[in-house]
mmCIF file of C-alpha atoms in Angstrom:
data_model
loop_
_atom_site.group_PDB
_atom_site.id
_atom_site.type_symbol
_atom_site.label_atom_id
_atom_site.label_comp_id
_atom_site.label_asym_id
_atom_site.label_seq_id
_atom_site.Cartn_x
_atom_site.Cartn_y
_atom_site.Cartn_z
ATOM 1 C CA UNK A 1 -182.853 -97.812 -66.833
ATOM 2 C CA UNK A 2 -185.688 -96.170 -64.884
ATOM 3 C CA UNK A 3 -186.775 -99.521 -63.498
ATOM 4 C CA UNK A 4 -183.283 -100.233 -62.220
ATOM 5 C CA UNK A 5 -182.809 -96.761 -60.756
ATOM 6 C CA UNK A 6 -186.148 -97.007 -58.963
ATOM 7 C CA UNK A 7 -184.501 -99.561 -56.659
ATOM 8 C CA UNK A 8 -183.486 -96.585 -54.500
ATOM 9 C CA UNK A 9 -187.139 -95.792 -53.750
ATOM 10 C CA UNK A 10 -187.465 -98.794 -51.434
ATOM 11 C CA UNK A 11 -183.738 -99.055 -50.551
ATOM 12 C CA UNK A 12 -183.544 -102.272 -52.553
ATOM 13 C CA UNK A 13 -179.959 -101.954 -53.746
ATOM 14 C CA UNK A 14 -179.031 -104.920 -51.553
ATOM 15 C CA UNK A 15 -181.011 -107.167 -53.921
ATOM 16 C CA UNK A 16 -178.548 -106.494 -56.765
ATOM 17 C CA UNK A 17 -175.300 -108.367 -57.224
ATOM 18 C CA UNK A 18 -172.009 -106.492 -57.574
ATOM 19 C CA UNK A 19 -172.053 -106.558 -61.379
ATOM 20 C CA UNK A 20 -175.537 -105.044 -61.480
ATOM 21 C CA UNK A 21 -174.556 -102.323 -58.997
ATOM 22 C CA UNK A 22 -171.581 -101.306 -61.132
ATOM 23 C CA UNK A 23 -173.871 -101.207 -64.158
ATOM 24 C CA UNK A 24 -176.350 -98.968 -62.354
ATOM 25 C CA UNK A 25 -173.529 -96.684 -61.241
ATOM 26 C CA UNK A 26 -172.343 -96.299 -64.832
ATOM 27 C CA UNK A 27 -175.848 -95.372 -65.948
ATOM 28 C CA UNK A 28 -176.203 -92.858 -63.125
ATOM 29 C CA UNK A 29 -172.928 -91.233 -64.182
ATOM 30 C CA UNK A 30 -174.169 -91.062 -67.788
ATOM 31 C CA UNK A 31 -177.365 -89.390 -66.569
ATOM 32 C CA UNK A 32 -175.376 -86.957 -64.451
ATOM 33 C CA UNK A 33 -173.259 -85.918 -67.437
ATOM 34 C CA UNK A 34 -176.330 -85.599 -69.655
ATOM 35 C CA UNK A 35 -178.131 -83.487 -67.039
ATOM 36 C CA UNK A 36 -175.132 -81.152 -66.756
ATOM 37 C CA UNK A 37 -175.002 -80.744 -70.551
ATOM 38 C CA UNK A 38 -178.700 -79.821 -70.598
ATOM 39 C CA UNK A 39 -178.155 -77.365 -67.762
ATOM 40 C CA UNK A 40 -175.287 -75.701 -69.643
ATOM 41 C CA UNK A 41 -177.438 -75.544 -72.779
ATOM 42 C CA UNK A 42 -180.173 -73.774 -70.799
ATOM 43 C CA UNK A 43 -177.631 -71.266 -69.494
ATOM 44 C CA UNK A 44 -176.298 -70.801 -73.038
ATOM 45 C CA UNK A 45 -179.790 -69.920 -74.284
ATOM 46 C CA UNK A 46 -180.348 -67.476 -71.417
ATOM 47 C CA UNK A 47 -176.915 -65.953 -72.033
ATOM 48 C CA UNK A 48 -177.601 -65.553 -75.750
ATOM 49 C CA UNK A 49 -180.658 -63.458 -74.895
ATOM 50 C CA UNK A 50 -178.450 -60.806 -73.303
ATOM 51 C CA UNK A 51 -175.989 -58.405 -74.875
ATOM 52 C CA UNK A 52 -173.228 -60.547 -73.306
ATOM 53 C CA UNK A 53 -171.580 -57.556 -71.649
ATOM 54 C CA UNK A 54 -169.515 -57.619 -68.462
ATOM 55 C CA UNK A 55 -172.508 -56.272 -66.527
ATOM 56 C CA UNK A 56 -174.711 -58.986 -68.035
ATOM 57 C CA UNK A 57 -172.201 -61.567 -66.865
ATOM 58 C CA UNK A 58 -172.356 -60.314 -63.270
ATOM 59 C CA UNK A 59 -176.168 -60.287 -63.339
ATOM 60 C CA UNK A 60 -176.290 -63.796 -64.853
ATOM 61 C CA UNK A 61 -173.990 -65.233 -62.182
ATOM 62 C CA UNK A 62 -176.021 -63.579 -59.415
ATOM 63 C CA UNK A 63 -179.298 -64.878 -60.887
ATOM 64 C CA UNK A 64 -177.963 -68.423 -61.201
ATOM 65 C CA UNK A 65 -176.841 -68.355 -57.567
ATOM 66 C CA UNK A 66 -180.166 -67.016 -56.318
ATOM 67 C CA UNK A 67 -182.529 -69.099 -58.469
ATOM 68 C CA UNK A 68 -180.715 -72.438 -58.426
ATOM 69 C CA UNK A 69 -179.095 -72.160 -54.967
ATOM 70 C CA UNK A 70 -175.603 -72.850 -56.293
ATOM 71 C CA UNK A 71 -172.240 -71.347 -55.378
ATOM 72 C CA UNK A 72 -170.574 -68.509 -57.236
ATOM 73 C CA UNK A 73 -167.917 -70.876 -58.631
ATOM 74 C CA UNK A 74 -170.598 -73.277 -59.879
ATOM 75 C CA UNK A 75 -172.442 -70.415 -61.554
ATOM 76 C CA UNK A 76 -169.250 -69.149 -63.198
ATOM 77 C CA UNK A 77 -168.458 -72.664 -64.447
ATOM 78 C CA UNK A 78 -171.902 -72.928 -66.051
ATOM 79 C CA UNK A 79 -171.448 -69.596 -67.805
ATOM 80 C CA UNK A 80 -167.928 -70.440 -69.002
ATOM 81 C CA UNK A 81 -169.081 -73.808 -70.302
ATOM 82 C CA UNK A 82 -171.993 -72.140 -72.074
ATOM 83 C CA UNK A 83 -169.382 -70.104 -73.918
ATOM 84 C CA UNK A 84 -167.288 -73.234 -74.490
ATOM 85 C CA UNK A 85 -170.266 -74.972 -76.140
ATOM 86 C CA UNK A 86 -169.971 -72.419 -78.950
ATOM 87 C CA UNK A 87 -167.147 -74.707 -80.089
ATOM 88 C CA UNK A 88 -169.131 -77.325 -81.980
ATOM 89 C CA UNK A 89 -166.747 -80.245 -81.407
ATOM 90 C CA UNK A 90 -166.766 -79.736 -77.633
ATOM 91 C CA UNK A 91 -170.557 -79.416 -77.543
ATOM 92 C CA UNK A 92 -171.011 -82.591 -79.570
ATOM 93 C CA UNK A 93 -168.577 -84.586 -77.397
ATOM 94 C CA UNK A 94 -170.397 -83.420 -74.282
ATOM 95 C CA UNK A 95 -173.757 -84.447 -75.767
ATOM 96 C CA UNK A 96 -172.350 -87.894 -76.479
ATOM 97 C CA UNK A 97 -171.481 -88.249 -72.803
ATOM 98 C CA UNK A 98 -167.719 -88.260 -73.367
ATOM 99 C CA UNK A 99 -167.032 -85.254 -71.139
ATOM 100 C CA UNK A 100 -167.531 -84.837 -67.406
ATOM 101 C CA UNK A 101 -167.765 -81.427 -65.783
ATOM 102 C CA UNK A 102 -164.086 -81.729 -64.795
ATOM 103 C CA UNK A 103 -163.154 -82.458 -68.423
ATOM 104 C CA UNK A 104 -164.952 -79.256 -69.452
ATOM 105 C CA UNK A 105 -163.144 -77.232 -66.783
ATOM 106 C CA UNK A 106 -159.764 -78.475 -68.028
ATOM 107 C CA UNK A 107 -160.589 -77.889 -71.698
ATOM 108 C CA UNK A 108 -161.941 -74.387 -71.046
ATOM 109 C CA UNK A 109 -158.926 -73.264 -69.008
ATOM 110 C CA UNK A 110 -156.424 -74.809 -71.391
ATOM 111 C CA UNK A 111 -157.921 -73.228 -74.483
ATOM 112 C CA UNK A 112 -157.925 -69.868 -72.692
ATOM 113 C CA UNK A 113 -154.163 -70.168 -72.103
ATOM 114 C CA UNK A 114 -153.231 -71.676 -75.469
ATOM 115 C CA UNK A 115 -152.061 -69.354 -78.274
ATOM 116 C CA UNK A 116 -154.917 -68.496 -80.637
ATOM 117 C CA UNK A 117 -153.378 -70.208 -83.734
ATOM 118 C CA UNK A 118 -152.985 -73.492 -81.837
ATOM 119 C CA UNK A 119 -156.379 -73.716 -80.146
ATOM 120 C CA UNK A 120 -158.106 -75.949 -82.708
ATOM 121 C CA UNK A 121 -155.270 -78.470 -82.546
ATOM 122 C CA UNK A 122 -155.188 -78.306 -78.730
ATOM 123 C CA UNK A 123 -158.957 -78.819 -78.631
ATOM 124 C CA UNK A 124 -158.763 -81.896 -80.868
ATOM 125 C CA UNK A 125 -156.002 -83.423 -78.739
ATOM 126 C CA UNK A 126 -157.860 -82.813 -75.477
ATOM 127 C CA UNK A 127 -161.100 -84.282 -76.818
ATOM 128 C CA UNK A 128 -159.234 -87.372 -77.974
ATOM 129 C CA UNK A 129 -157.564 -87.820 -74.567
ATOM 130 C CA UNK A 130 -160.782 -87.076 -72.644
ATOM 131 C CA UNK A 131 -162.307 -90.249 -74.058
ATOM 132 C CA UNK A 132 -159.504 -92.235 -72.402
ATOM 133 C CA UNK A 133 -158.591 -90.378 -69.215
ATOM 134 C CA UNK A 134 -160.353 -88.781 -66.264
ATOM 135 C CA UNK A 135 -160.273 -85.051 -65.515
ATOM 136 C CA UNK A 136 -157.233 -85.227 -63.252
ATOM 137 C CA UNK A 137 -155.095 -87.022 -65.844
ATOM 138 C CA UNK A 138 -156.397 -84.721 -68.572
ATOM 139 C CA UNK A 139 -155.186 -81.757 -66.509
ATOM 140 C CA UNK A 140 -151.669 -83.223 -66.503
ATOM 141 C CA UNK A 141 -151.831 -83.734 -70.264
ATOM 142 C CA UNK A 142 -153.092 -80.166 -70.747
ATOM 143 C CA UNK A 143 -150.267 -78.806 -68.605
ATOM 144 C CA UNK A 144 -147.749 -80.682 -70.730
ATOM 145 C CA UNK A 145 -149.335 -79.374 -73.947
ATOM 146 C CA UNK A 146 -149.058 -75.773 -72.742
ATOM 147 C CA UNK A 147 -145.435 -76.354 -71.775
ATOM 148 C CA UNK A 148 -144.625 -77.653 -75.237
ATOM 149 C CA UNK A 149 -146.344 -74.685 -76.865
ATOM 150 C CA UNK A 150 -144.314 -72.245 -74.774
ATOM 151 C CA UNK A 151 -141.185 -74.075 -73.653
ATOM 152 C CA UNK A 152 -139.342 -70.944 -72.636
ATOM 153 C CA UNK A 153 -142.223 -69.511 -70.625
ATOM 154 C CA UNK A 154 -142.481 -65.892 -69.662
ATOM 155 C CA UNK A 155 -138.997 -64.444 -69.486
ATOM 156 C CA UNK A 156 -138.450 -62.977 -66.009
ATOM 157 C CA UNK A 157 -137.101 -59.459 -65.856
ATOM 158 C CA UNK A 158 -134.116 -58.457 -63.732
ATOM 159 C CA UNK A 159 -136.293 -57.161 -60.918
ATOM 160 C CA UNK A 160 -138.175 -60.477 -60.621
ATOM 161 C CA UNK A 161 -134.859 -62.308 -60.404
ATOM 162 C CA UNK A 162 -133.359 -59.879 -57.891
ATOM 163 C CA UNK A 163 -136.504 -59.578 -55.767
ATOM 164 C CA UNK A 164 -138.593 -62.766 -56.192
ATOM 165 C CA UNK A 165 -142.105 -62.551 -54.774
ATOM 166 C CA UNK A 166 -142.461 -64.681 -51.654
ATOM 167 C CA UNK A 167 -145.265 -64.604 -49.114
ATOM 168 C CA UNK A 168 -146.178 -66.649 -46.043
ATOM 169 C CA UNK A 169 -149.331 -66.026 -44.017
ATOM 170 C CA UNK A 170 -149.574 -67.727 -40.603
ATOM 171 C CA UNK A 171 -152.551 -67.885 -38.244
ATOM 172 C CA UNK A 172 -152.786 -69.727 -34.916
ATOM 173 C CA UNK A 173 -155.860 -71.761 -34.063
ATOM 174 C CA UNK A 174 -157.398 -72.146 -30.616
ATOM 175 C CA UNK A 175 -155.790 -75.569 -30.142
ATOM 176 C CA UNK A 176 -152.319 -74.138 -30.874
ATOM 177 C CA UNK A 177 -152.024 -75.597 -34.374
ATOM 178 C CA UNK A 178 -151.095 -73.291 -37.238
ATOM 179 C CA UNK A 179 -152.766 -72.647 -40.586
ATOM 180 C CA UNK A 180 -150.652 -71.199 -43.378
ATOM 181 C CA UNK A 181 -150.763 -70.271 -47.028
ATOM 182 C CA UNK A 182 -148.269 -68.557 -49.257
ATOM 183 C CA UNK A 183 -146.314 -68.294 -52.452
ATOM 184 C CA UNK A 184 -142.628 -68.756 -53.278
ATOM 185 C CA UNK A 185 -140.635 -68.317 -56.466
ATOM 186 C CA UNK A 186 -139.842 -71.140 -58.885
ATOM 187 C CA UNK A 187 -136.297 -71.738 -57.643
ATOM 188 C CA UNK A 188 -137.355 -71.961 -54.013
ATOM 189 C CA UNK A 189 -140.305 -74.142 -54.989
ATOM 190 C CA UNK A 190 -138.004 -76.593 -56.751
ATOM 191 C CA UNK A 191 -135.815 -76.778 -53.640
ATOM 192 C CA UNK A 192 -138.864 -77.359 -51.437
ATOM 193 C CA UNK A 193 -140.115 -80.178 -53.660
ATOM 194 C CA UNK A 194 -136.663 -81.776 -53.610
ATOM 195 C CA UNK A 195 -136.669 -81.656 -49.799
ATOM 196 C CA UNK A 196 -140.226 -82.943 -49.431
ATOM 197 C CA UNK A 197 -139.981 -85.806 -51.922
ATOM 198 C CA UNK A 198 -137.715 -88.224 -49.986
ATOM 199 C CA UNK A 199 -139.350 -87.389 -46.648
ATOM 200 C CA UNK A 200 -142.902 -87.811 -47.943
ATOM 201 C CA UNK A 201 -142.445 -91.385 -49.170
ATOM 202 C CA UNK A 202 -144.461 -94.088 -47.334
ATOM 203 C CA UNK A 203 -142.518 -95.450 -44.389
ATOM 204 C CA UNK A 204 -143.649 -99.011 -45.163
ATOM 205 C CA UNK A 205 -146.180 -101.013 -47.165
ATOM 206 C CA UNK A 206 -148.642 -100.579 -44.288
ATOM 207 C CA UNK A 207 -148.349 -96.767 -44.201
ATOM 208 C CA UNK A 208 -151.980 -95.588 -44.409
ATOM 209 C CA UNK A 209 -151.293 -91.839 -44.553
ATOM 210 C CA UNK A 210 -152.645 -89.911 -47.523
ATOM 211 C CA UNK A 211 -150.291 -87.934 -49.766
ATOM 212 C CA UNK A 212 -151.215 -84.595 -48.107
ATOM 213 C CA UNK A 213 -150.672 -86.164 -44.676
ATOM 214 C CA UNK A 214 -147.257 -87.520 -45.681
ATOM 215 C CA UNK A 215 -146.291 -84.151 -47.136
ATOM 216 C CA UNK A 216 -147.415 -82.418 -43.954
ATOM 217 C CA UNK A 217 -145.296 -84.787 -41.868
ATOM 218 C CA UNK A 218 -142.395 -84.190 -44.258
ATOM 219 C CA UNK A 219 -142.676 -80.432 -43.806
ATOM 220 C CA UNK A 220 -142.633 -80.902 -40.026
ATOM 221 C CA UNK A 221 -139.455 -82.982 -40.391
ATOM 222 C CA UNK A 222 -137.840 -80.245 -42.480
ATOM 223 C CA UNK A 223 -138.668 -77.767 -39.709
ATOM 224 C CA UNK A 224 -137.065 -80.111 -37.155
ATOM 225 C CA UNK A 225 -133.956 -80.470 -39.305
ATOM 226 C CA UNK A 226 -133.691 -76.705 -39.747
ATOM 227 C CA UNK A 227 -134.210 -76.145 -36.019
ATOM 228 C CA UNK A 228 -131.185 -78.362 -35.318
ATOM 229 C CA UNK A 229 -128.914 -76.428 -37.652
ATOM 230 C CA UNK A 230 -125.972 -74.532 -36.175
ATOM 231 C CA UNK A 231 -126.346 -71.851 -38.851
ATOM 232 C CA UNK A 232 -129.664 -70.427 -37.686
ATOM 233 C CA UNK A 233 -129.571 -66.697 -36.874
ATOM 234 C CA UNK A 234 -130.069 -65.375 -33.361
ATOM 235 C CA UNK A 235 -133.056 -63.346 -32.194
ATOM 236 C CA UNK A 236 -132.775 -61.142 -29.137
ATOM 237 C CA UNK A 237 -129.324 -62.551 -28.496
ATOM 238 C CA UNK A 238 -130.569 -66.152 -28.350
ATOM 239 C CA UNK A 239 -130.573 -68.995 -30.817
ATOM 240 C CA UNK A 240 -134.053 -70.199 -31.884
ATOM 241 C CA UNK A 241 -135.642 -72.436 -29.256
ATOM 242 C CA UNK A 242 -138.998 -73.509 -27.844
ATOM 243 C CA UNK A 243 -139.819 -72.229 -24.350
ATOM 244 C CA UNK A 244 -142.207 -74.487 -22.414
ATOM 245 C CA UNK A 245 -143.612 -73.311 -19.068
ATOM 246 C CA UNK A 246 -145.727 -75.505 -16.771
ATOM 247 C CA UNK A 247 -145.990 -76.627 -13.168
ATOM 248 C CA UNK A 248 -143.728 -79.439 -11.987
ATOM 249 C CA UNK A 249 -146.729 -81.300 -10.584
ATOM 250 C CA UNK A 250 -148.607 -81.224 -13.903
ATOM 251 C CA UNK A 251 -145.497 -82.144 -15.888
ATOM 252 C CA UNK A 252 -144.761 -85.215 -13.723
ATOM 253 C CA UNK A 253 -148.421 -86.305 -13.719
ATOM 254 C CA UNK A 254 -148.657 -85.792 -17.500
ATOM 255 C CA UNK A 255 -151.760 -83.629 -17.206
ATOM 256 C CA UNK A 256 -152.819 -80.067 -17.877
ATOM 257 C CA UNK A 257 -151.076 -77.807 -20.358
ATOM 258 C CA UNK A 258 -147.808 -75.956 -20.825
ATOM 259 C CA UNK A 259 -147.526 -72.421 -22.109
ATOM 260 C CA UNK A 260 -145.514 -72.393 -25.342
ATOM 261 C CA UNK A 261 -143.865 -69.027 -25.840
ATOM 262 C CA UNK A 262 -145.690 -67.134 -28.569
ATOM 263 C CA UNK A 263 -148.093 -69.997 -29.344
ATOM 264 C CA UNK A 264 -150.353 -70.483 -26.301
ATOM 265 C CA UNK A 265 -151.161 -73.763 -24.508
ATOM 266 C CA UNK A 266 -149.909 -77.251 -25.401
ATOM 267 C CA UNK A 267 -151.098 -80.496 -23.816
ATOM 268 C CA UNK A 268 -148.818 -82.218 -21.309
ATOM 269 C CA UNK A 269 -148.330 -85.434 -23.290
ATOM 270 C CA UNK A 270 -147.026 -83.455 -26.276
ATOM 271 C CA UNK A 271 -144.680 -81.541 -23.964
ATOM 272 C CA UNK A 272 -143.207 -84.797 -22.676
ATOM 273 C CA UNK A 273 -142.672 -85.994 -26.257
ATOM 274 C CA UNK A 274 -140.915 -82.770 -27.265
ATOM 275 C CA UNK A 275 -138.755 -82.956 -24.156
ATOM 276 C CA UNK A 276 -137.427 -86.367 -25.244
ATOM 277 C CA UNK A 277 -134.853 -84.983 -27.672
ATOM 278 C CA UNK A 278 -135.300 -81.329 -28.566
ATOM 279 C CA UNK A 279 -133.767 -77.913 -28.187
ATOM 280 C CA UNK A 280 -136.145 -76.506 -25.568
ATOM 281 C CA UNK A 281 -136.040 -74.046 -22.718
ATOM 282 C CA UNK A 282 -137.914 -75.741 -19.861
ATOM 283 C CA UNK A 283 -139.334 -73.407 -17.219
ATOM 284 C CA UNK A 284 -140.753 -75.394 -14.268
ATOM 285 C CA UNK A 285 -143.036 -73.631 -11.796
ATOM 286 C CA UNK A 286 -143.807 -74.467 -8.153
ATOM 287 C CA UNK A 287 -147.189 -74.492 -6.379
ATOM 288 C CA UNK A 288 -147.182 -70.686 -6.076
ATOM 289 C CA UNK A 289 -146.000 -70.180 -9.667
ATOM 290 C CA UNK A 290 -142.474 -69.452 -8.511
ATOM 291 C CA UNK A 291 -139.726 -70.476 -10.939
ATOM 292 C CA UNK A 292 -138.159 -73.695 -9.629
ATOM 293 C CA UNK A 293 -135.916 -74.432 -12.577
ATOM 294 C CA UNK A 294 -134.959 -72.983 -15.956
ATOM 295 C CA UNK A 295 -133.464 -75.728 -18.054
ATOM 296 C CA UNK A 296 -130.571 -74.738 -20.306
ATOM 297 C CA UNK A 297 -131.520 -74.662 -23.974
ATOM 298 C CA UNK A 298 -129.541 -77.660 -25.162
ATOM 299 C CA UNK A 299 -130.263 -80.994 -26.777
ATOM 300 C CA UNK A 300 -131.376 -83.556 -24.237
ATOM 301 C CA UNK A 301 -129.363 -86.377 -25.822
ATOM 302 C CA UNK A 302 -125.540 -85.998 -25.863
ATOM 303 C CA UNK A 303 -123.892 -86.557 -29.229
ATOM 304 C CA UNK A 304 -121.898 -89.613 -28.126
ATOM 305 C CA UNK A 305 -125.052 -91.391 -26.949
ATOM 306 C CA UNK A 306 -126.863 -90.480 -30.156
ATOM 307 C CA UNK A 307 -124.001 -91.978 -32.181
ATOM 308 C CA UNK A 308 -124.336 -95.203 -30.191
ATOM 309 C CA UNK A 309 -128.076 -95.288 -30.917
ATOM 310 C CA UNK A 310 -127.391 -94.827 -34.618
ATOM 311 C CA UNK A 311 -125.032 -97.805 -34.586
ATOM 312 C CA UNK A 312 -127.572 -99.961 -32.726
ATOM 313 C CA UNK A 313 -130.855 -98.918 -34.399
ATOM 314 C CA UNK A 314 -129.596 -97.728 -37.806
ATOM 315 C CA UNK A 315 -132.564 -95.363 -38.083
ATOM 316 C CA UNK A 316 -136.157 -95.498 -36.864
ATOM 317 C CA UNK A 317 -136.422 -98.706 -34.866
ATOM 318 C CA UNK A 318 -140.167 -99.143 -35.406
ATOM 319 C CA UNK A 319 -140.840 -102.337 -37.412
ATOM 320 C CA UNK A 320 -140.584 -101.899 -41.197
ATOM 321 C CA UNK A 321 -139.820 -98.163 -40.967
ATOM 322 C CA UNK A 322 -136.951 -97.019 -43.186
ATOM 323 C CA UNK A 323 -136.413 -93.487 -41.855
ATOM 324 C CA UNK A 324 -132.728 -92.587 -41.592
ATOM 325 C CA UNK A 325 -131.028 -91.474 -38.339
ATOM 326 C CA UNK A 326 -131.068 -87.767 -39.189
ATOM 327 C CA UNK A 327 -134.867 -88.015 -39.475
ATOM 328 C CA UNK A 328 -135.224 -89.467 -35.973
ATOM 329 C CA UNK A 329 -135.547 -88.330 -32.367
ATOM 330 C CA UNK A 330 -134.174 -90.206 -29.373
ATOM 331 C CA UNK A 331 -137.120 -91.387 -27.271
ATOM 332 C CA UNK A 332 -136.809 -92.137 -23.543
ATOM 333 C CA UNK A 333 -138.426 -95.525 -22.855
ATOM 334 C CA UNK A 334 -138.855 -94.430 -19.229
ATOM 335 C CA UNK A 335 -139.223 -90.660 -19.403
ATOM 336 C CA UNK A 336 -136.467 -88.660 -17.717
ATOM 337 C CA UNK A 337 -139.129 -86.837 -15.676
ATOM 338 C CA UNK A 338 -140.089 -90.221 -14.202
ATOM 339 C CA UNK A 339 -136.502 -91.023 -13.303
ATOM 340 C CA UNK A 340 -135.498 -92.624 -16.598
ATOM 341 C CA UNK A 341 -131.767 -92.338 -17.322
ATOM 342 C CA UNK A 342 -130.352 -90.821 -20.504
ATOM 343 C CA UNK A 343 -128.389 -93.858 -21.665
ATOM 344 C CA UNK A 344 -128.503 -96.296 -24.548
ATOM 345 C CA UNK A 345 -130.449 -98.890 -22.543
ATOM 346 C CA UNK A 346 -133.295 -96.416 -22.014
ATOM 347 C CA UNK A 347 -133.360 -94.794 -25.455
ATOM 348 C CA UNK A 348 -134.570 -95.684 -28.931
ATOM 349 C CA UNK A 349 -134.466 -93.833 -32.257
ATOM 350 C CA UNK A 350 -137.930 -93.015 -33.661
ATOM 351 C CA UNK A 351 -138.998 -90.958 -36.661
ATOM 352 C CA UNK A 352 -141.501 -88.175 -36.053
ATOM 353 C CA UNK A 353 -144.544 -90.250 -37.029
ATOM 354 C CA UNK A 354 -143.636 -93.217 -34.831
ATOM 355 C CA UNK A 355 -142.462 -90.982 -31.986
ATOM 356 C CA UNK A 356 -145.956 -89.490 -31.871
ATOM 357 C CA UNK A 357 -147.465 -92.954 -32.194
ATOM 358 C CA UNK A 358 -145.599 -94.236 -29.142
ATOM 359 C CA UNK A 359 -146.500 -91.190 -27.054
ATOM 360 C CA UNK A 360 -150.123 -90.825 -28.113
ATOM 361 C CA UNK A 361 -151.467 -94.303 -28.896
ATOM 362 C CA UNK A 362 -151.617 -97.885 -27.631
ATOM 363 C CA UNK A 363 -148.029 -98.662 -28.700
ATOM 364 C CA UNK A 364 -145.276 -98.981 -26.109
ATOM 365 C CA UNK A 365 -141.589 -99.820 -26.398
ATOM 366 C CA UNK A 366 -139.088 -101.538 -24.143
ATOM 367 C CA UNK A 367 -135.448 -102.575 -24.458
ATOM 368 C CA UNK A 368 -135.226 -106.357 -24.430
ATOM 369 C CA UNK A 369 -131.718 -107.849 -24.300
ATOM 370 C CA UNK A 370 -130.272 -104.663 -25.753
ATOM 371 C CA UNK A 371 -132.755 -104.346 -28.623
ATOM 372 C CA UNK A 372 -135.944 -102.250 -28.904
ATOM 373 C CA UNK A 373 -139.190 -104.229 -28.749
ATOM 374 C CA UNK A 374 -142.528 -102.654 -29.695
ATOM 375 C CA UNK A 375 -145.766 -103.823 -28.114
ATOM 376 C CA UNK A 376 -149.375 -102.971 -28.947
ATOM 377 C CA UNK A 377 -151.159 -102.405 -25.620
ATOM 378 C CA UNK A 378 -154.982 -102.507 -26.107
ATOM 379 C CA UNK A 379 -155.514 -100.993 -22.651
ATOM 380 C CA UNK A 380 -153.984 -97.710 -23.899
ATOM 381 C CA UNK A 381 -155.938 -97.622 -27.166
#
């Protein structure tokens, strides 16, 4: 094995065929697992030389971080797995190379949550499955095992049901985008998953978005759908809306930025996209920043025209996209700010992803004999 691995010394991997490269990779993975087992065994010996108190644990983690230049989480994992190796079957399976670090993480956490009388049986099941599945799949199996052991779960008390814990933390970034994190109760979480699932499906066989990207786009669509609801509450006497303020000259030239109320600047091309078919309050300024026009907060596209678009396009008109009409915006082929009319011959239904694509990439659209036609323009790419 050493002779094969030494190929890296002179960057000679190119000399190996594909089969040999896969073989080397498998051996490297085996070495990596074996090295981690030895490292855990070293930590176990060091740990056994202490009184194993809570203070000793803190000191051990700090020493591991300082001496081996690893993170706190990595140090804690090593210490937990040193404890886990006290279970002979787990230690032996790890020595045989059957367990990756991720396998050990799953086994350790699962055994900690499993009822004491069931832990030996849970351990045996996990070790059996670890030989067949990777750490991610083993985590799913472990979750299912814990569910079966406690099918009813923790019974919520009346206060938890009456006042479920929900939190949402928002922070704006310099570019105007928003980071968020939070927690919602089980019932609300189930509703959210039900809403995200149909919207997060790939739009076509050629959809290259990752699952997190599709879920992010789905959440944005849910926000759009909620923003269009007639049941939203008022704030300060007004229904929820987006207020965009920029100079007329910059808006027409598609340059500069607009001030988005409460969120800071937004680039001009995004403003033009939003203005296609949204509930916005447009405030247009003159050369001396005087207010030239305050657009009424209303949807740009009248309902009767939108119904005609639905009949013609059926949903997102982009090739192979299957988004339904309620998931689509009406896009002006020739923007209304450039003199484009708001009629069926100058409009096309586009889902959020393809609406952004048309506005911000090399794709363009035109109406050809009453039907939308999409064109890839390399000069815009």
